[in-house]
Short mmCIF file of C-alpha atoms and ligand atoms in Angstrom, two decimals:
data_model
loop_
_atom_site.label_atom_id
_atom_site.label_comp_id
_atom_site.label_asym_id
_atom_site.label_seq_id
_atom_site.Cartn_x
_atom_site.Cartn_y
_atom_site.Cartn_z
CA MET A 1440 -7.21 -13.03 -1.40
CA SER A 1441 -7.29 -9.66 0.29
CA ILE A 1442 -5.54 -9.29 3.55
CA LEU A 1443 -8.82 -8.21 5.05
CA SER A 1444 -10.97 -11.15 3.91
CA GLY A 1445 -12.35 -13.10 6.82
CA LYS A 1446 -10.73 -10.71 9.31
CA HIS A 1447 -12.75 -9.63 12.35
CA ILE A 1448 -12.37 -5.99 12.89
CA LEU A 1449 -13.87 -4.07 15.76
CA LEU A 1450 -14.47 -0.46 14.85
CA GLY A 1451 -15.10 1.87 17.87
CA VAL A 1452 -16.76 5.16 17.10
CA THR A 1453 -16.66 7.89 19.68
CA GLY A 1454 -18.20 11.36 20.02
CA SER A 1455 -16.75 13.48 17.13
CA ILE A 1456 -18.12 14.89 13.91
CA ALA A 1457 -15.54 12.68 12.17
CA GLY A 1458 -17.89 9.83 12.98
CA TYR A 1459 -19.40 10.28 9.61
CA LYS A 1460 -16.08 9.37 7.97
CA ALA A 1461 -15.97 6.22 10.18
CA ALA A 1462 -19.01 5.04 8.15
CA ASP A 1463 -16.84 5.26 4.97
CA LEU A 1464 -14.08 3.35 6.72
CA ALA A 1465 -16.52 0.64 7.87
CA SER A 1466 -17.83 0.44 4.26
CA LYS A 1467 -14.31 0.09 2.84
CA LEU A 1468 -13.50 -2.62 5.39
CA ALA A 1469 -16.72 -4.53 4.69
CA GLN A 1470 -16.14 -4.32 0.86
CA ALA A 1471 -12.63 -5.72 1.33
CA GLY A 1472 -14.18 -8.83 2.90
CA ALA A 1473 -13.66 -8.09 6.73
CA GLN A 1474 -16.36 -8.86 9.28
CA VAL A 1475 -16.75 -5.49 10.87
CA ASP A 1476 -18.47 -5.09 14.27
CA VAL A 1477 -18.96 -1.46 15.10
CA ILE A 1478 -19.27 -0.27 18.86
CA LEU A 1479 -20.58 3.26 19.28
CA THR A 1480 -20.17 5.21 22.51
CA GLY A 1481 -23.03 7.28 23.84
CA ALA A 1482 -21.43 10.42 22.33
CA GLY A 1483 -20.63 8.64 19.09
CA GLU A 1484 -24.33 7.79 18.68
CA LYS A 1485 -25.14 11.53 18.90
CA PHE A 1486 -23.17 12.15 15.74
CA VAL A 1487 -24.00 8.94 13.65
CA THR A 1488 -26.50 6.27 14.20
CA PRO A 1489 -26.12 2.49 14.65
CA LEU A 1490 -28.22 2.16 11.48
CA THR A 1491 -25.59 4.02 9.35
CA PHE A 1492 -23.14 1.37 10.22
CA GLN A 1493 -25.49 -1.55 9.95
CA SER A 1494 -26.29 -0.35 6.39
CA VAL A 1495 -22.64 -0.49 5.27
CA THR A 1496 -21.48 -3.51 7.23
CA GLY A 1497 -24.56 -5.68 6.91
CA ARG A 1498 -24.21 -6.55 10.67
CA ARG A 1499 -25.77 -4.93 13.69
CA ALA A 1500 -23.88 -2.20 15.29
CA TYR A 1501 -23.52 -2.18 19.20
CA THR A 1502 -24.13 0.61 21.71
CA ASP A 1503 -24.07 0.89 25.42
CA VAL A 1504 -27.58 -0.73 25.64
CA ASP A 1505 -25.74 -3.88 24.77
CA LEU A 1506 -23.50 -3.57 27.72
CA TRP A 1507 -26.58 -4.23 30.06
CA GLY A 1508 -28.38 -6.66 27.75
CA LYS A 1509 -28.87 -10.36 28.27
CA GLU A 1510 -25.55 -11.35 26.67
CA ALA A 1511 -23.63 -8.32 28.02
CA HIS A 1512 -21.38 -10.42 30.29
CA VAL A 1513 -19.93 -12.41 27.37
CA LEU A 1514 -20.15 -9.77 24.51
CA HIS A 1515 -17.10 -7.86 25.35
CA VAL A 1516 -15.02 -10.86 26.26
CA SER A 1517 -15.88 -12.68 23.08
CA PHE A 1518 -15.23 -9.53 21.00
CA GLY A 1519 -11.94 -9.28 22.83
CA LYS A 1520 -11.00 -12.80 22.04
CA THR A 1521 -12.10 -13.18 18.45
CA ALA A 1522 -11.15 -9.76 17.00
CA ASP A 1523 -8.01 -9.54 14.80
CA LEU A 1524 -7.84 -5.80 15.31
CA LEU A 1525 -9.57 -3.09 17.35
CA VAL A 1526 -9.64 0.27 15.60
CA ILE A 1527 -11.08 3.45 17.32
CA ALA A 1528 -11.81 6.11 14.76
CA PRO A 1529 -12.55 8.78 15.57
CA CYS A 1530 -11.05 8.63 19.13
CA THR A 1531 -11.88 11.51 21.44
CA ALA A 1532 -9.56 12.91 24.14
CA ASP A 1533 -12.00 11.43 26.63
CA THR A 1534 -11.80 7.86 25.32
CA MET A 1535 -8.03 8.18 24.98
CA ALA A 1536 -7.87 9.23 28.65
CA LYS A 1537 -10.13 6.33 29.72
CA LEU A 1538 -7.94 3.73 27.58
CA ALA A 1539 -4.72 5.19 28.96
CA ASN A 1540 -5.85 4.79 32.57
CA GLY A 1541 -7.75 1.51 32.24
CA PHE A 1542 -11.35 2.91 32.78
CA ALA A 1543 -14.15 0.57 31.59
CA ASP A 1544 -17.41 2.48 31.88
CA ASN A 1545 -18.93 1.69 28.43
CA LEU A 1546 -19.01 -1.19 25.92
CA LEU A 1547 -16.17 0.20 23.88
CA THR A 1548 -13.82 0.68 26.84
CA VAL A 1549 -14.80 -2.59 28.46
CA THR A 1550 -14.11 -4.35 25.14
CA ALA A 1551 -10.76 -2.47 24.76
CA LEU A 1552 -9.68 -3.76 28.19
CA ALA A 1553 -10.67 -7.36 27.29
CA ALA A 1554 -9.10 -7.25 23.86
CA GLN A 1555 -6.01 -9.20 23.08
CA CYS A 1556 -5.51 -7.86 19.54
CA PRO A 1557 -3.57 -4.83 18.23
CA LEU A 1558 -5.19 -1.40 18.78
CA ILE A 1559 -5.22 1.44 16.33
CA ILE A 1560 -6.26 4.82 17.46
CA ALA A 1561 -7.15 7.69 15.10
CA PRO A 1562 -7.51 10.77 17.45
CA ALA A 1563 -10.07 13.48 16.59
CA MET A 1564 -10.43 16.65 18.62
CA ASP A 1565 -9.75 20.31 18.84
CA GLY A 1566 -6.21 21.37 18.41
CA GLY A 1567 -5.96 22.81 21.95
CA MET A 1568 -7.34 19.56 23.44
CA PHE A 1569 -4.81 17.51 21.47
CA GLY A 1570 -1.86 19.68 22.44
CA HIS A 1571 -2.90 19.60 26.16
CA PRO A 1572 -0.34 18.01 28.33
CA ALA A 1573 -2.93 15.52 29.74
CA THR A 1574 -3.80 14.33 26.26
CA GLN A 1575 -0.13 14.19 25.28
CA GLU A 1576 0.61 12.18 28.40
CA ASN A 1577 -2.20 9.71 27.60
CA LEU A 1578 -1.07 9.35 24.06
CA ALA A 1579 2.51 8.60 25.14
CA LYS A 1580 1.18 5.96 27.57
CA LEU A 1581 -0.89 4.33 24.86
CA LYS A 1582 2.06 4.34 22.46
CA GLU A 1583 4.30 2.86 24.94
CA ARG A 1584 1.89 -0.02 25.40
CA GLY A 1585 1.97 -0.70 21.67
CA ALA A 1586 -1.06 1.19 20.44
CA ILE A 1587 -0.69 2.48 16.88
CA ILE A 1588 -1.57 6.01 16.74
CA VAL A 1589 -2.60 7.26 13.26
CA GLY A 1590 -2.84 11.08 12.99
CA PRO A 1591 -4.27 13.41 13.83
CA ALA A 1592 -3.73 15.57 10.79
CA GLU A 1593 -3.33 19.39 10.51
CA GLY A 1594 -6.22 21.44 8.92
CA HIS A 1595 -9.59 22.82 9.47
CA LEU A 1596 -11.27 21.90 12.66
CA ALA A 1597 -15.00 21.74 13.63
CA SER A 1598 -14.27 24.66 15.93
CA GLY A 1599 -13.60 26.78 12.89
CA LEU A 1600 -9.91 27.04 13.92
CA THR A 1601 -6.97 25.49 12.12
CA GLY A 1602 -4.70 23.21 13.95
CA THR A 1603 -3.68 19.62 14.64
CA GLY A 1604 -6.58 17.63 15.50
CA ARG A 1605 -8.46 16.32 12.39
CA MET A 1606 -8.99 12.69 11.98
CA VAL A 1607 -6.84 11.41 9.14
CA GLU A 1608 -8.84 10.23 5.95
CA PRO A 1609 -10.36 6.77 6.05
CA ALA A 1610 -8.09 5.68 3.19
CA GLU A 1611 -5.02 6.32 5.39
CA ILE A 1612 -6.53 4.45 8.38
CA PHE A 1613 -7.47 1.64 5.98
CA GLY A 1614 -3.69 1.52 4.86
CA HIS A 1615 -2.58 1.33 8.63
CA ILE A 1616 -5.07 -1.42 9.23
CA ARG A 1617 -3.52 -3.50 6.39
CA ILE A 1618 -0.08 -2.84 7.80
CA ALA A 1619 -1.12 -3.95 11.35
CA LEU A 1620 -2.83 -7.10 9.94
CA GLY A 1621 0.21 -8.00 7.69
CA ARG A 1622 2.71 -7.38 10.48
CA ASN A 1623 3.66 -11.07 10.97
CA GLY A 1624 3.12 -11.97 7.31
CA LYS A 1625 5.39 -14.25 5.23
CA LEU A 1626 7.86 -11.54 4.42
CA ALA A 1627 8.06 -9.97 7.86
CA GLY A 1628 11.44 -8.42 8.54
CA LYS A 1629 12.38 -8.29 4.83
CA LYS A 1630 12.95 -5.28 2.70
CA VAL A 1631 11.76 -5.13 -0.87
CA VAL A 1632 12.41 -2.54 -3.53
CA VAL A 1633 9.68 -2.27 -6.29
CA THR A 1634 10.04 -0.04 -9.34
CA ALA A 1635 6.94 1.18 -11.21
CA GLY A 1636 5.63 3.31 -14.02
CA GLY A 1637 7.05 4.48 -17.35
CA THR A 1638 10.13 6.59 -17.30
CA GLN A 1639 10.18 10.03 -19.03
CA GLU A 1640 13.11 11.07 -21.00
CA SER A 1641 13.27 14.77 -21.83
CA ILE A 1642 13.41 16.16 -25.40
CA ASP A 1643 13.01 19.67 -24.21
CA PRO A 1644 11.47 21.38 -21.03
CA VAL A 1645 8.02 20.49 -22.34
CA ARG A 1646 8.21 17.30 -24.24
CA VAL A 1647 9.25 13.70 -23.16
CA ILE A 1648 9.64 10.26 -24.54
CA THR A 1649 7.64 7.79 -22.40
CA ASN A 1650 5.67 4.66 -22.74
CA ARG A 1651 2.13 3.32 -22.00
CA SER A 1652 2.83 1.87 -18.50
CA SER A 1653 0.38 3.00 -15.94
CA GLY A 1654 2.20 1.81 -12.90
CA LYS A 1655 -0.73 -0.42 -11.82
CA GLN A 1656 1.18 -3.61 -11.57
CA GLY A 1657 4.07 -2.08 -9.69
CA TYR A 1658 1.82 -0.28 -7.24
CA ALA A 1659 -0.13 -3.50 -6.67
CA LEU A 1660 3.11 -5.24 -5.89
CA ALA A 1661 4.15 -2.58 -3.38
CA GLN A 1662 0.82 -3.04 -1.60
CA ALA A 1663 1.24 -6.89 -1.71
CA VAL A 1664 4.78 -6.55 -0.21
CA LEU A 1665 3.35 -4.43 2.66
CA ASP A 1666 0.46 -6.92 3.15
CA SER A 1667 3.05 -9.60 3.70
CA GLY A 1668 4.78 -7.69 6.42
CA ALA A 1669 7.81 -6.39 4.60
CA ASP A 1670 9.12 -2.82 4.27
CA VAL A 1671 8.78 -1.54 0.81
CA CYS A 1672 10.64 1.17 -1.04
CA LEU A 1673 8.67 2.19 -4.15
CA ILE A 1674 10.83 3.80 -6.81
CA THR A 1675 8.24 5.34 -9.19
CA ALA A 1676 8.27 7.18 -12.38
CA PRO A 1677 5.34 9.62 -12.83
CA THR A 1678 1.96 7.94 -12.52
CA ALA A 1679 -1.62 9.02 -11.73
CA LEU A 1680 -1.65 6.50 -8.82
CA THR A 1681 -1.58 6.99 -4.94
CA PRO A 1682 1.21 5.07 -3.31
CA PRO A 1683 0.03 2.60 -0.75
CA VAL A 1684 0.12 3.77 2.87
CA GLY A 1685 3.33 2.71 4.54
CA ALA A 1686 5.57 2.69 1.44
CA ARG A 1687 8.72 4.68 1.36
CA VAL A 1688 8.35 6.41 -1.96
CA VAL A 1689 11.15 7.71 -4.16
CA HIS A 1690 9.91 9.76 -7.16
CA VAL A 1691 12.02 9.71 -10.33
CA LYS A 1692 11.49 10.71 -13.88
CA SER A 1693 14.18 9.40 -16.21
CA VAL A 1694 15.69 5.93 -16.37
CA GLN A 1695 19.05 7.28 -15.19
CA GLU A 1696 17.37 8.77 -12.11
CA MET A 1697 15.62 5.32 -11.48
CA LEU A 1698 18.98 3.59 -11.96
CA ASP A 1699 20.65 5.87 -9.40
CA ALA A 1700 17.78 5.33 -6.95
CA VAL A 1701 17.90 1.56 -7.39
CA MET A 1702 21.65 1.46 -6.85
CA LYS A 1703 21.32 3.44 -3.64
CA GLU A 1704 19.23 0.79 -2.07
CA SER A 1705 20.20 -2.54 -0.57
CA ALA A 1706 17.37 -4.95 0.15
CA ASP A 1707 16.47 -8.64 0.13
CA VAL A 1708 14.43 -8.36 -3.00
CA LEU A 1709 14.23 -6.14 -6.15
CA ILE A 1710 11.13 -6.27 -8.37
CA MET A 1711 11.62 -4.29 -11.57
CA ALA A 1712 8.00 -3.69 -12.63
CA ALA A 1713 8.86 -0.34 -14.20
CA ALA A 1714 8.96 0.17 -17.97
CA GLY A 1715 12.28 1.80 -18.23
CA ALA A 1716 13.24 3.59 -21.45
CA ASP A 1717 15.51 1.81 -23.86
CA PHE A 1718 16.24 4.90 -25.88
CA ARG A 1719 16.65 8.52 -24.92
CA PRO A 1720 17.58 11.72 -26.57
CA VAL A 1721 21.34 12.25 -26.66
CA GLN A 1722 20.79 15.70 -25.32
CA ALA A 1723 17.58 17.43 -24.14
CA ALA A 1724 17.15 20.91 -25.52
CA LYS A 1725 17.59 23.61 -22.90
CA ASP A 1726 14.60 25.75 -24.30
CA LYS A 1727 11.34 24.63 -25.71
CA LEU A 1728 11.75 23.51 -29.39
CA LYS A 1729 9.68 26.02 -31.50
CA LYS A 1730 7.51 25.00 -34.43
CA ARG A 1731 8.76 27.84 -36.49
CA ASP A 1732 12.23 26.32 -36.40
CA GLY A 1733 11.00 23.24 -38.31
CA ILE A 1734 10.64 19.53 -37.36
CA PRO A 1735 13.49 18.66 -34.94
CA GLN A 1736 15.84 15.86 -35.54
CA VAL A 1737 15.97 14.09 -32.14
CA GLU A 1738 19.04 11.92 -31.97
CA LEU A 1739 18.60 8.94 -29.69
CA GLU A 1740 21.15 6.78 -27.74
CA ALA A 1741 20.72 3.75 -25.65
CA ALA A 1742 19.41 4.37 -22.13
CA PRO A 1743 21.09 2.39 -19.19
CA ASP A 1744 19.62 -0.97 -18.65
CA ILE A 1745 18.78 -1.04 -14.92
CA LEU A 1746 18.62 -4.78 -14.42
CA GLY A 1747 21.81 -5.26 -16.53
CA THR A 1748 23.58 -2.92 -14.24
CA VAL A 1749 22.13 -4.64 -11.16
CA ALA A 1750 23.23 -8.05 -12.68
CA ASP A 1751 26.80 -6.83 -13.04
CA SER A 1752 26.99 -5.58 -9.41
CA ARG A 1753 25.29 -8.60 -7.94
CA SER A 1754 28.13 -11.05 -7.47
CA GLU A 1755 30.59 -8.54 -6.04
CA LYS A 1756 28.02 -7.12 -3.56
CA LYS A 1757 25.07 -8.86 -2.23
CA ARG A 1758 22.81 -5.94 -3.03
CA PHE A 1759 19.67 -8.07 -3.59
CA GLN A 1760 19.21 -11.63 -2.71
CA ILE A 1761 16.31 -12.11 -5.23
CA VAL A 1762 15.84 -10.13 -8.44
CA ALA A 1763 12.73 -10.29 -10.41
CA GLY A 1764 11.90 -8.67 -13.77
CA PHE A 1765 9.03 -8.27 -16.25
CA ALA A 1766 8.98 -8.97 -19.87
CA ALA A 1767 6.45 -6.98 -21.83
CA GLU A 1768 6.22 -8.63 -25.22
CA SER A 1769 4.03 -8.35 -28.26
CA ARG A 1770 5.34 -11.60 -29.93
CA ASN A 1771 7.50 -14.64 -29.16
CA LEU A 1772 6.59 -14.11 -25.44
CA LEU A 1773 8.28 -17.05 -23.74
CA GLU A 1774 11.23 -17.12 -26.03
CA ASN A 1775 12.02 -13.47 -25.44
CA ALA A 1776 11.25 -13.67 -21.76
CA SER A 1777 13.48 -16.66 -21.25
CA GLU A 1778 16.30 -14.82 -23.01
CA LYS A 1779 15.91 -11.87 -20.65
CA LEU A 1780 15.77 -13.99 -17.64
CA LYS A 1781 19.28 -15.34 -18.57
CA SER A 1782 20.82 -12.15 -19.94
CA LYS A 1783 19.66 -10.10 -16.86
CA LYS A 1784 20.62 -12.89 -14.40
CA LEU A 1785 17.24 -13.00 -12.87
CA ASP A 1786 15.74 -15.39 -10.33
CA PHE A 1787 12.54 -15.21 -12.18
CA ILE A 1788 10.73 -13.08 -14.88
CA VAL A 1789 7.06 -12.35 -15.29
CA ALA A 1790 6.14 -12.59 -18.98
CA ASN A 1791 3.18 -10.75 -20.17
CA ASN A 1792 1.70 -10.43 -23.57
CA ILE A 1793 0.83 -6.78 -24.13
CA SER A 1794 -0.96 -7.39 -27.27
CA ALA A 1795 -3.95 -8.92 -25.44
CA GLU A 1796 -6.69 -6.51 -24.59
CA ASP A 1797 -7.16 -7.72 -20.96
CA ALA A 1798 -3.46 -7.75 -20.18
CA GLY A 1799 -0.37 -5.45 -20.10
CA PHE A 1800 -0.55 -1.78 -19.99
CA ALA A 1801 -3.12 0.52 -18.23
CA VAL A 1802 -5.87 -2.30 -17.82
CA GLU A 1803 -6.87 -3.78 -14.36
CA THR A 1804 -6.08 -7.31 -15.28
CA ASN A 1805 -3.02 -9.33 -16.40
CA ARG A 1806 -2.21 -12.56 -18.03
CA VAL A 1807 1.24 -13.75 -17.19
CA THR A 1808 3.64 -16.67 -17.13
CA LEU A 1809 6.38 -16.88 -14.57
CA LEU A 1810 9.75 -18.28 -15.75
CA PHE A 1811 12.25 -19.31 -13.13
CA ALA A 1812 16.06 -19.57 -13.26
CA ASN A 1813 15.80 -23.22 -12.32
CA GLY A 1814 13.72 -23.93 -15.48
CA LEU A 1815 10.36 -24.11 -13.81
CA LYS A 1816 7.42 -22.28 -15.48
CA GLU A 1817 3.92 -21.34 -14.17
CA THR A 1818 1.26 -19.98 -16.41
CA LEU A 1819 -1.41 -17.98 -14.36
CA PRO A 1820 -5.06 -17.58 -15.69
CA LEU A 1821 -6.37 -14.07 -16.38
CA MET A 1822 -6.49 -12.25 -12.98
CA SER A 1823 -6.46 -8.82 -11.49
CA LYS A 1824 -3.04 -7.22 -11.17
CA ILE A 1825 -3.60 -7.38 -7.44
CA GLU A 1826 -3.96 -11.00 -7.67
CA VAL A 1827 -0.85 -11.32 -9.94
CA ALA A 1828 1.05 -9.28 -7.29
CA GLU A 1829 0.02 -11.62 -4.50
CA LYS A 1830 1.07 -14.70 -6.51
CA ILE A 1831 4.49 -13.03 -7.17
CA ILE A 1832 4.92 -12.42 -3.49
CA GLU A 1833 4.03 -15.99 -2.67
CA HIS A 1834 6.82 -17.19 -5.03
CA ILE A 1835 9.35 -14.61 -3.51
CA SER A 1836 8.62 -15.86 -0.05
CA LYS A 1837 9.25 -19.43 -1.19
CA LEU A 1838 12.49 -18.48 -2.89
CA LEU A 1839 13.67 -16.64 0.26
CA GLU A 1840 13.01 -19.76 2.36
N1 LIG B 3322 14.41 -2.64 -17.72
C1 LIG B 3322 15.50 -2.16 -17.10
N2 LIG B 3322 16.09 -1.13 -17.59
C2 LIG B 3322 15.70 -0.52 -18.72
C3 LIG B 3322 14.53 -1.03 -19.40
C4 LIG B 3322 13.85 -2.18 -18.79
O1 LIG B 3322 15.94 -2.59 -16.06
N3 LIG B 3322 16.25 0.55 -19.26
C5 LIG B 3322 13.71 -3.90 -17.08
C6 LIG B 3322 12.23 -3.75 -16.91
O2 LIG B 3322 11.94 -3.20 -15.60
C7 LIG B 3322 11.85 -5.21 -16.93
C8 LIG B 3322 12.96 -5.89 -17.84
O3 LIG B 3322 14.04 -4.97 -17.82
O4 LIG B 3322 11.84 -5.88 -15.66
C9 LIG B 3322 12.49 -6.15 -19.19
O5 LIG B 3322 11.98 -5.01 -19.85
P1 LIG B 3322 11.42 -4.99 -21.32
O6 LIG B 3322 11.08 -3.61 -21.65
O7 LIG B 3322 10.51 -6.13 -21.40
O8 LIG B 3322 12.73 -5.47 -22.07
P2 LIG B 3322 14.07 -4.73 -22.53
O9 LIG B 3322 15.18 -5.18 -21.59
O10 LIG B 3322 13.87 -3.30 -22.54
O11 LIG B 3322 14.30 -5.38 -23.92
P3 LIG B 3322 13.53 -5.12 -25.30
O12 LIG B 3322 13.26 -3.70 -25.52
O13 LIG B 3322 14.50 -5.73 -26.34
O14 LIG B 3322 12.29 -5.93 -25.24
#
């Protein structure tokens, strides 16, 4: 289940041209299963209409007219009580000043005063306004009170100038919303290292030996770790994916680089979802191999086994409390997986049959069996890689108990 499903999010939209991006944010939140109530300020309404938000959230959007309506005296209080999160995006310098000083002269600021939930602010204004000492003072005040400030970003501004004041993109705000909602999750306070993607072993400056791993399962795991309130370090081989907001990302190419990166970390949990190379060229050619020189003979050697190295160092140093691996197999799935579970001294292994069309590399779904060191086994039905990731995190949190 998505961290957003069933969550009550209040989205405040103030007077900035970035308001059109807030519609995208509202849509993303609604699609993820959140109940999104939008409150527009008078200036916000000048840029985007309540209808825009109603169309993407399926719920009525509120304006200052509602401050004076029949239910006005309870509306802001009930919003303040039931909301899981108040997000103001875009937030103008004016609204920030009101929030910092406790003003309550419109439905949004009245609600903000009544709200008992975390507050995320995504400022949007001209660079000069953002840099003004008054705005900076307000920002500092809000931060001190626990508000989460996201952005602003640097770039082209509506004034035609370039500077710091652009609202950050909806996807980034969405990521911060997930982090805020997961803050007290079942892995709060823990640190998890996740590896992802297929390593690349150089043959020459142009060519590599790699594998079919897309990194999808590893990236889904990194997101699930963040959703459960832990810090995540994502050690990733090259992929086409965007890392989740909030992950500390270490980019590597070869299995040796991945091994070095893993051994630098010390965390509660290591999840090796990456498909590391088993073989690599003994030596990469310094210059591009030319066709005219004939078919090259590439001599291979064994690549370091990351989990094997971790297993050797586990007893002497408590580097990782829990270590989980994956077993990508095309035959004898459980037999091979259980052998790897033992030889790599894992707490559990996620066995997946890569010969199935709806599981394994590059597809969105996976079909896995979890094998535990204590002999227990759980076969999961076909599910999305996101759901598999959530299941794995559930098991990790139980093992950590
Ligand atoms: N792995 C690793 N280092 C490698 C290769 C793989 O630590 N050089 C990890 C993977 O991240 C995975 C587990 O080992 O968690 C099993 O990987 P897999 O490719 O299924 O098995 P191998 O150990 O490579 O064995 P085989 O090639 O014989 O299947």
